[in-house]
Amino acid sequence: MSLRHALLALLTVTPMTGYDLSKAFQASVSHVWHAPDSQIYPELRRMEADGLLVGTEVPWGPRGKKREYHVTAAGLTAFRAWMNEPLSYTRERDPAHLRAAYLEWAEPDAARAQLRAHRANYAERRDEWLEKVREIDTGTSAMLEKRLAHAPASEHAAIRAYKRYTYEGLIARAEHEIEWAERGLALVDQLNGGDPTRTDAAAPA
Amino acid sequence: MSLRHALLALLTVTPMTGYDLSKAFQASVSHVWHAPDSQIYPELRRMEADGLLVGTEVPWGPRGKKREYHVTAAGLTAFRAWMNEPLSYTRERDPAHLRAAYLEWAEPDAARAQLRAHRANYAERRDEWLEKVREIDTGTSAMLEKRLAHAPASEHAAIRAYKRYTYEGLIARAEHEIEWAERGLALVDQLNGGDPTRTDAAAPA
DNA sequence: GCGAACTATCTATGGGGATAGTTAGCTGAC
DNA sequence: GTCAGCTAACTATCCCCATAGATAGTTCGC
C-alpha cells in the first residue's frame, strides 16, 4: 500500500497529472520509490474514488485534455496518519547477498563481473544522489522549491534538512555497497589468482 | 524467479523436505531470503516437473511420510548457470527513506519512534548476523559444516570465506542503518528543541 | 490414553508489481 | 506538411508473494 502514500507525498507538493507522476517516479524520486504508469493511473482513480484526491480536467491544446489530481483534506489526513504510523519491516530479499553466500559456485570471472556490476550500480546511484544534494543546497531542485513555496518559512529548515538527511543516508549506503564489492573483488583474486599460501591464509580460524 | 534459486542453493547442501526448507528460510537463511511454506511446496513441485529436483517418499513414523527433494544434474546445471548470469538491479523501493524525505509531516514523537524502530530493527539483525559469523568461525553452523563435508578440501577456504564475506557485508550495512537512524534522532531533536521523552521523570512543560 | 506441541503438506484468495502493448493528441524541426 | 518525438492515458496478462486456513500424522510428557 506504499504506492498510494508515495503518490500522496508527491501530490502534497503540487497538483500533477498521472503523466507528471510517472515522470517524477522515473527521475527525481526514483531510487526511493518507483512505479510504472500502468500502476499509477489505476491507483489514482482508486484514490479519487476513496476521496483522497480530486481530479480536474485541464485543457491541453485545442482538443486534448489531461487530468490533474489535487490532494483533498481527507487525503492530507490519510497522509499524516500514515506518516505517524510505525513502519513494518518485512524480511529482506537480497539477491546480491544470496549470490555472495554461494559465490564459490560461480566462475571466478563471472564472480568478478557481478561484483563490478554491483559496484557500478551503486556508483551510478551515489553520483545521482550527490547531484540531488547539490540541488538541495543550491536551490535548483524544482520539486523542493515548489514545496518550500507552499510551506511557512518556519518549516523551511526542517524540510530542507530531512530531504538532505534522506539523500545522505542513501549516499552512505551506496558507498558501503561499493566498498563491499571491492572487498569481494579482492577476495575473488585472493582465492583464485594469487599464490596458494595466501589462499590458506584467507581461511578464518 | 529467485525463490527457485534460493531453494536450489539450500538443496545443493543436503536433500531436504519442504518443511525443512521452510524452517531454513525462517532461521539460518532468513534476512538473505525468506519464503512461507505456501510458496515453497508448489515451487518444489514445479521444480520437480521441470526436472531440477527429484522427490523421494521417506517414511515418517508408522503411517506418516514425507517427501525429500534431491537436486538433479539438470538442477545443478541450472544453478551454476544462474550463478554465472549477471544480476538485474531493479529500482529500489525503500519505505524508510521515502518516509525520511517527508518527515516534517510526522509528529516529532512519531518521527523519533520510527527512527528508534529502524535502529532496533537493524540492531537485532546485526546481532543475529554477528552470531552467524561466530558460528562460521567456530564450526557450529550445521548447514555450513554439512556443505563442507560434501565439498573437496581444496574448496573449503573459499566456501567459508564467501559465507563470512556475505554476513560481514550485512553487518556493515546494518551498522550504517543504525548510524543513520541515530543521526536522524539527533536531527529531530535539533529541529524540535530537544527530546521531551528523554528526561521522562523531570520533563519540563 | 490424552492433550499439547511439533512435523508435514496443501489450498484459496487477493494485492502489488513487471512487462508489454494500444490509442490519441501535441509540438517542432526539416 | 509531415514525420519524429513527446505528452497523456489506459488495458491485459503474468508472476511473485503475503495471509489465512485446512488437514493429518507424530512425539512425548503427564
mmCIF file with all atom_site columns, C-alpha atoms in Angstrom, chain A residues 6 9-10 12 31-34 76 79-80 82-85 87 89-107 110 114-115 118 121-122 125 147 158-159 161-163 165-166 168-170 172-173 176-177 180-181 183-184 187-188 191 199 204-205, chain B residues 6 9-10 12 31-34 76 79-80 82-85 87 89-107 110 114-115 118 121-122 125 137 147 157-159 161-166 168-170 172-173 176-177 180-181 183-184 187-188 191:
data_model
loop_
_atom_site.group_PDB
_atom_site.id
_atom_site.type_symbol
_atom_site.label_atom_id
_atom_site.label_alt_id
_atom_site.label_comp_id
_atom_site.label_asym_id
_atom_site.label_entity_id
_atom_site.label_seq_id
_atom_site.pdbx_PDB_ins_code
_atom_site.Cartn_x
_atom_site.Cartn_y
_atom_site.Cartn_z
_atom_site.occupancy
_atom_site.B_iso_or_equiv
_atom_site.pdbx_formal_charge
_atom_site.auth_seq_id
_atom_site.auth_comp_id
_atom_site.auth_asym_id
_atom_site.auth_atom_id
_atom_site.pdbx_PDB_model_num
ATOM 1   C CA . ALA A 1 6   ? 4.303  7.826   -2.330  1.00 0.00 ? 6   ALA A CA 1
ATOM 2   C CA . ALA A 1 9   ? 3.726  12.621  -0.845  1.00 0.00 ? 9   ALA A CA 1
ATOM 3   C CA . LEU A 1 10  ? 4.333  13.935  -4.347  1.00 0.00 ? 10  LEU A CA 1
ATOM 4   C CA . THR A 1 12  ? 1.204  17.352  -1.419  1.00 0.00 ? 12  THR A CA 1
ATOM 5   C CA . HIS A 1 31  ? 15.603 5.108   -6.103  1.00 0.00 ? 31  HIS A CA 1
ATOM 6   C CA . VAL A 1 32  ? 13.344 5.945   -3.209  1.00 0.00 ? 32  VAL A CA 1
ATOM 7   C CA . TRP A 1 33  ? 10.230 4.744   -4.939  1.00 0.00 ? 33  TRP A CA 1
ATOM 8   C CA . HIS A 1 34  ? 9.471  3.622   -8.442  1.00 0.00 ? 34  HIS A CA 1
ATOM 9   C CA . LEU A 1 76  ? -3.900 15.080  3.755   1.00 0.00 ? 76  LEU A CA 1
ATOM 10  C CA . PHE A 1 79  ? -1.046 11.024  4.564   1.00 0.00 ? 79  PHE A CA 1
ATOM 11  C CA . ARG A 1 80  ? -0.380 12.463  8.012   1.00 0.00 ? 80  ARG A CA 1
ATOM 12  C CA . TRP A 1 82  ? 0.461  7.171   7.577   1.00 0.00 ? 82  TRP A CA 1
ATOM 13  C CA . MET A 1 83  ? 3.444  9.343   8.444   1.00 0.00 ? 83  MET A CA 1
ATOM 14  C CA . ASN A 1 84  ? 2.683  8.852   12.133  1.00 0.00 ? 84  ASN A CA 1
ATOM 15  C CA . GLU A 1 85  ? 2.200  5.101   11.868  1.00 0.00 ? 85  GLU A CA 1
ATOM 16  C CA . LEU A 1 87  ? 6.654  1.149   9.506   1.00 0.00 ? 87  LEU A CA 1
ATOM 17  C CA . TYR A 1 89  ? 9.873  -4.129  8.489   1.00 0.00 ? 89  TYR A CA 1
ATOM 18  C CA . THR A 1 90  ? 9.436  -7.111  6.230   1.00 0.00 ? 90  THR A CA 1
ATOM 19  C CA . ARG A 1 91  ? 12.076 -9.749  5.896   1.00 0.00 ? 91  ARG A CA 1
ATOM 20  C CA . GLU A 1 92  ? 14.664 -8.813  3.344   1.00 0.00 ? 92  GLU A CA 1
ATOM 21  C CA . ARG A 1 93  ? 15.093 -10.439 -0.009  1.00 0.00 ? 93  ARG A CA 1
ATOM 22  C CA . ASP A 1 94  ? 18.548 -9.701  -1.201  1.00 0.00 ? 94  ASP A CA 1
ATOM 23  C CA . PRO A 1 95  ? 19.627 -11.411 -4.427  1.00 0.00 ? 95  PRO A CA 1
ATOM 24  C CA . ALA A 1 96  ? 23.133 -9.900  -4.291  1.00 0.00 ? 96  ALA A CA 1
ATOM 25  C CA . HIS A 1 97  ? 23.837 -11.291 -0.837  1.00 0.00 ? 97  HIS A CA 1
ATOM 26  C CA . LEU A 1 98  ? 22.167 -14.604 -1.641  1.00 0.00 ? 98  LEU A CA 1
ATOM 27  C CA . ARG A 1 99  ? 24.609 -14.911 -4.519  1.00 0.00 ? 99  ARG A CA 1
ATOM 28  C CA . ALA A 1 100 ? 27.573 -13.827 -2.475  1.00 0.00 ? 100 ALA A CA 1
ATOM 29  C CA . ALA A 1 101 ? 26.913 -16.614 0.027   1.00 0.00 ? 101 ALA A CA 1
ATOM 30  C CA . TYR A 1 102 ? 27.311 -19.205 -2.734  1.00 0.00 ? 102 TYR A CA 1
ATOM 31  C CA . LEU A 1 103 ? 29.862 -17.443 -4.882  1.00 0.00 ? 103 LEU A CA 1
ATOM 32  C CA . GLU A 1 104 ? 32.161 -20.481 -4.998  1.00 0.00 ? 104 GLU A CA 1
ATOM 33  C CA . TRP A 1 105 ? 29.680 -21.946 -7.491  1.00 0.00 ? 105 TRP A CA 1
ATOM 34  C CA . ALA A 1 106 ? 30.354 -19.155 -9.978  1.00 0.00 ? 106 ALA A CA 1
ATOM 35  C CA . GLU A 1 107 ? 33.250 -18.953 -12.364 1.00 0.00 ? 107 GLU A CA 1
ATOM 36  C CA . ALA A 1 110 ? 31.580 -14.274 -13.535 1.00 0.00 ? 110 ALA A CA 1
ATOM 37  C CA . GLN A 1 114 ? 28.936 -9.465  -10.728 1.00 0.00 ? 114 GLN A CA 1
ATOM 38  C CA . LEU A 1 115 ? 30.872 -7.597  -8.097  1.00 0.00 ? 115 LEU A CA 1
ATOM 39  C CA . HIS A 1 118 ? 27.328 -4.193  -8.053  1.00 0.00 ? 118 HIS A CA 1
ATOM 40  C CA . ASN A 1 121 ? 25.307 0.184   -9.988  1.00 0.00 ? 121 ASN A CA 1
ATOM 41  C CA . TYR A 1 122 ? 25.862 1.856   -6.635  1.00 0.00 ? 122 TYR A CA 1
ATOM 42  C CA . ARG A 1 125 ? 23.305 5.936   -7.861  1.00 0.00 ? 125 ARG A CA 1
ATOM 43  C CA . ARG A 1 147 ? 7.347  22.557  -1.701  1.00 0.00 ? 147 ARG A CA 1
ATOM 44  C CA . ALA A 1 158 ? 13.177 21.190  8.604   1.00 0.00 ? 158 ALA A CA 1
ATOM 45  C CA . ILE A 1 159 ? 12.017 20.415  5.074   1.00 0.00 ? 159 ILE A CA 1
ATOM 46  C CA . ALA A 1 161 ? 17.158 19.132  6.449   1.00 0.00 ? 161 ALA A CA 1
ATOM 47  C CA . TYR A 1 162 ? 15.035 15.985  6.089   1.00 0.00 ? 162 TYR A CA 1
ATOM 48  C CA . LYS A 1 163 ? 15.496 15.905  2.331   1.00 0.00 ? 163 LYS A CA 1
ATOM 49  C CA . TYR A 1 165 ? 19.233 13.649  5.529   1.00 0.00 ? 165 TYR A CA 1
ATOM 50  C CA . THR A 1 166 ? 17.469 11.168  3.249   1.00 0.00 ? 166 THR A CA 1
ATOM 51  C CA . GLU A 1 168 ? 22.919 11.490  2.713   1.00 0.00 ? 168 GLU A CA 1
ATOM 52  C CA . GLY A 1 169 ? 21.721 8.173   4.056   1.00 0.00 ? 169 GLY A CA 1
ATOM 53  C CA . LEU A 1 170 ? 21.371 6.782   0.562   1.00 0.00 ? 170 LEU A CA 1
ATOM 54  C CA . ALA A 1 172 ? 26.408 6.460   2.657   1.00 0.00 ? 172 ALA A CA 1
ATOM 55  C CA . ARG A 1 173 ? 24.660 3.198   1.902   1.00 0.00 ? 173 ARG A CA 1
ATOM 56  C CA . HIS A 1 176 ? 29.124 0.916   1.777   1.00 0.00 ? 176 HIS A CA 1
ATOM 57  C CA . GLU A 1 177 ? 27.950 -1.278  -1.082  1.00 0.00 ? 177 GLU A CA 1
ATOM 58  C CA . TRP A 1 180 ? 31.740 -4.276  -0.004  1.00 0.00 ? 180 TRP A CA 1
ATOM 59  C CA . ALA A 1 181 ? 32.022 -5.066  -3.716  1.00 0.00 ? 181 ALA A CA 1
ATOM 60  C CA . ARG A 1 183 ? 36.418 -6.295  -0.755  1.00 0.00 ? 183 ARG A CA 1
ATOM 61  C CA . GLY A 1 184 ? 34.665 -9.027  -2.721  1.00 0.00 ? 184 GLY A CA 1
ATOM 62  C CA . LEU A 1 187 ? 38.614 -11.864 -2.105  1.00 0.00 ? 187 LEU A CA 1
ATOM 63  C CA . VAL A 1 188 ? 37.983 -13.434 -5.514  1.00 0.00 ? 188 VAL A CA 1
ATOM 64  C CA . LEU A 1 191 ? 41.052 -17.183 -3.691  1.00 0.00 ? 191 LEU A CA 1
ATOM 65  C CA . THR A 1 199 ? 44.589 -18.789 -0.162  1.00 0.00 ? 199 THR A CA 1
ATOM 66  C CA . PRO A 1 204 ? 39.293 -17.864 9.044   1.00 0.00 ? 204 PRO A CA 1
ATOM 67  C CA . ALA A 1 205 ? 40.409 -19.851 12.056  1.00 0.00 ? 205 ALA A CA 1
ATOM 68  C CA . ALA B 1 6   ? 17.381 -19.904 -3.234  1.00 0.00 ? 6   ALA B CA 1
ATOM 69  C CA . ALA B 1 9   ? 21.190 -23.205 -3.165  1.00 0.00 ? 9   ALA B CA 1
ATOM 70  C CA . LEU B 1 10  ? 19.909 -24.834 0.001   1.00 0.00 ? 10  LEU B CA 1
ATOM 71  C CA . THR B 1 12  ? 22.861 -28.328 -3.027  1.00 0.00 ? 12  THR B CA 1
ATOM 72  C CA . HIS B 1 31  ? 17.371 -11.990 6.103   1.00 0.00 ? 31  HIS B CA 1
ATOM 73  C CA . VAL B 1 32  ? 19.018 -13.093 2.897   1.00 0.00 ? 32  VAL B CA 1
ATOM 74  C CA . TRP B 1 33  ? 15.921 -14.775 1.607   1.00 0.00 ? 33  TRP B CA 1
ATOM 75  C CA . HIS B 1 34  ? 12.558 -15.568 3.062   1.00 0.00 ? 34  HIS B CA 1
ATOM 76  C CA . LEU B 1 76  ? 22.982 -28.311 -10.639 1.00 0.00 ? 76  LEU B CA 1
ATOM 77  C CA . PHE B 1 79  ? 22.022 -23.351 -10.502 1.00 0.00 ? 79  PHE B CA 1
ATOM 78  C CA . ARG B 1 80  ? 25.536 -22.917 -11.931 1.00 0.00 ? 80  ARG B CA 1
ATOM 79  C CA . TRP B 1 82  ? 22.196 -18.734 -12.686 1.00 0.00 ? 82  TRP B CA 1
ATOM 80  C CA . MET B 1 83  ? 25.293 -18.134 -10.583 1.00 0.00 ? 83  MET B CA 1
ATOM 81  C CA . ASN B 1 84  ? 27.185 -17.129 -13.714 1.00 0.00 ? 84  ASN B CA 1
ATOM 82  C CA . GLU B 1 85  ? 24.451 -14.842 -15.013 1.00 0.00 ? 85  GLU B CA 1
ATOM 83  C CA . LEU B 1 87  ? 22.083 -9.949  -11.632 1.00 0.00 ? 87  LEU B CA 1
ATOM 84  C CA . TYR B 1 89  ? 19.297 -4.462  -10.397 1.00 0.00 ? 89  TYR B CA 1
ATOM 85  C CA . THR B 1 90  ? 15.727 -3.347  -10.102 1.00 0.00 ? 90  THR B CA 1
ATOM 86  C CA . ARG B 1 91  ? 14.840 0.096   -8.896  1.00 0.00 ? 91  ARG B CA 1
ATOM 87  C CA . GLU B 1 92  ? 14.695 0.292   -5.151  1.00 0.00 ? 92  GLU B CA 1
ATOM 88  C CA . ARG B 1 93  ? 11.560 0.636   -3.114  1.00 0.00 ? 93  ARG B CA 1
ATOM 89  C CA . ASP B 1 94  ? 12.539 1.955   0.242   1.00 0.00 ? 94  ASP B CA 1
ATOM 90  C CA . PRO B 1 95  ? 9.696  2.862   2.600   1.00 0.00 ? 95  PRO B CA 1
ATOM 91  C CA . ALA B 1 96  ? 12.059 4.055   5.338   1.00 0.00 ? 96  ALA B CA 1
ATOM 92  C CA . HIS B 1 97  ? 13.793 6.561   3.068   1.00 0.00 ? 97  HIS B CA 1
ATOM 93  C CA . LEU B 1 98  ? 10.526 7.599   1.455   1.00 0.00 ? 98  LEU B CA 1
ATOM 94  C CA . ARG B 1 99  ? 9.300  8.466   4.932   1.00 0.00 ? 99  ARG B CA 1
ATOM 95  C CA . ALA B 1 100 ? 12.504 10.225  5.894   1.00 0.00 ? 100 ALA B CA 1
ATOM 96  C CA . ALA B 1 101 ? 12.189 12.553  2.924   1.00 0.00 ? 101 ALA B CA 1
ATOM 97  C CA . TYR B 1 102 ? 8.830  13.787  4.220   1.00 0.00 ? 102 TYR B CA 1
ATOM 98  C CA . LEU B 1 103 ? 9.461  13.503  7.934   1.00 0.00 ? 103 LEU B CA 1
ATOM 99  C CA . GLU B 1 104 ? 8.341  17.073  8.582   1.00 0.00 ? 104 GLU B CA 1
ATOM 100 C CA . TRP B 1 105 ? 4.793  15.773  8.138   1.00 0.00 ? 105 TRP B CA 1
ATOM 101 C CA . ALA B 1 106 ? 5.126  13.455  11.126  1.00 0.00 ? 106 ALA B CA 1
ATOM 102 C CA . GLU B 1 107 ? 4.745  14.406  14.773  1.00 0.00 ? 107 GLU B CA 1
ATOM 103 C CA . ALA B 1 110 ? 6.241  9.650   15.853  1.00 0.00 ? 110 ALA B CA 1
ATOM 104 C CA . GLN B 1 114 ? 10.171 5.421   13.701  1.00 0.00 ? 114 GLN B CA 1
ATOM 105 C CA . LEU B 1 115 ? 13.866 6.121   13.826  1.00 0.00 ? 115 LEU B CA 1
ATOM 106 C CA . HIS B 1 118 ? 14.696 1.483   12.437  1.00 0.00 ? 118 HIS B CA 1
ATOM 107 C CA . ASN B 1 121 ? 15.361 -3.498  13.720  1.00 0.00 ? 121 ASN B CA 1
ATOM 108 C CA . TYR B 1 122 ? 18.897 -3.321  12.363  1.00 0.00 ? 122 TYR B CA 1
ATOM 109 C CA . ARG B 1 125 ? 19.652 -8.217  12.718  1.00 0.00 ? 125 ARG B CA 1
ATOM 110 C CA . ASP B 1 137 ? 34.336 -19.348 12.750  1.00 0.00 ? 137 ASP B CA 1
ATOM 111 C CA . ARG B 1 147 ? 28.273 -28.241 2.986   1.00 0.00 ? 147 ARG B CA 1
ATOM 112 C CA . ALA B 1 157 ? 38.623 -21.963 2.287   1.00 0.00 ? 157 ALA B CA 1
ATOM 113 C CA . ALA B 1 158 ? 36.540 -20.367 -0.467  1.00 0.00 ? 158 ALA B CA 1
ATOM 114 C CA . ILE B 1 159 ? 33.222 -21.641 0.897   1.00 0.00 ? 159 ILE B CA 1
ATOM 115 C CA . ALA B 1 161 ? 35.331 -17.065 3.055   1.00 0.00 ? 161 ALA B CA 1
ATOM 116 C CA . TYR B 1 162 ? 32.297 -16.272 0.890   1.00 0.00 ? 162 TYR B CA 1
ATOM 117 C CA . LYS B 1 163 ? 29.869 -17.087 3.693   1.00 0.00 ? 163 LYS B CA 1
ATOM 118 C CA . ARG B 1 164 ? 31.803 -14.868 6.048   1.00 0.00 ? 164 ARG B CA 1
ATOM 119 C CA . TYR B 1 165 ? 32.037 -12.144 3.393   1.00 0.00 ? 165 TYR B CA 1
ATOM 120 C CA . THR B 1 166 ? 28.259 -12.192 2.951   1.00 0.00 ? 166 THR B CA 1
ATOM 121 C CA . GLU B 1 168 ? 30.164 -9.163  7.098   1.00 0.00 ? 168 GLU B CA 1
ATOM 122 C CA . GLY B 1 169 ? 28.530 -7.126  4.367   1.00 0.00 ? 169 GLY B CA 1
ATOM 123 C CA . LEU B 1 170 ? 25.146 -7.453  6.032   1.00 0.00 ? 170 LEU B CA 1
ATOM 124 C CA . ALA B 1 172 ? 28.292 -3.396  7.938   1.00 0.00 ? 172 ALA B CA 1
ATOM 125 C CA . ARG B 1 173 ? 25.048 -2.399  6.253   1.00 0.00 ? 173 ARG B CA 1
ATOM 126 C CA . HIS B 1 176 ? 25.262 2.001   8.657   1.00 0.00 ? 176 HIS B CA 1
ATOM 127 C CA . GLU B 1 177 ? 21.476 1.954   9.103   1.00 0.00 ? 177 GLU B CA 1
ATOM 128 C CA . TRP B 1 180 ? 21.775 6.804   10.026  1.00 0.00 ? 180 TRP B CA 1
ATOM 129 C CA . ALA B 1 181 ? 18.861 6.395   12.441  1.00 0.00 ? 181 ALA B CA 1
ATOM 130 C CA . ARG B 1 183 ? 21.773 10.956  13.055  1.00 0.00 ? 183 ARG B CA 1
ATOM 131 C CA . GLY B 1 184 ? 18.061 11.197  12.333  1.00 0.00 ? 184 GLY B CA 1
ATOM 132 C CA . LEU B 1 187 ? 18.199 15.906  13.724  1.00 0.00 ? 187 LEU B CA 1
ATOM 133 C CA . VAL B 1 188 ? 14.658 15.577  15.077  1.00 0.00 ? 188 VAL B CA 1
ATOM 134 C CA . LEU B 1 191 ? 14.717 20.803  14.787  1.00 0.00 ? 191 LEU B CA 1
#
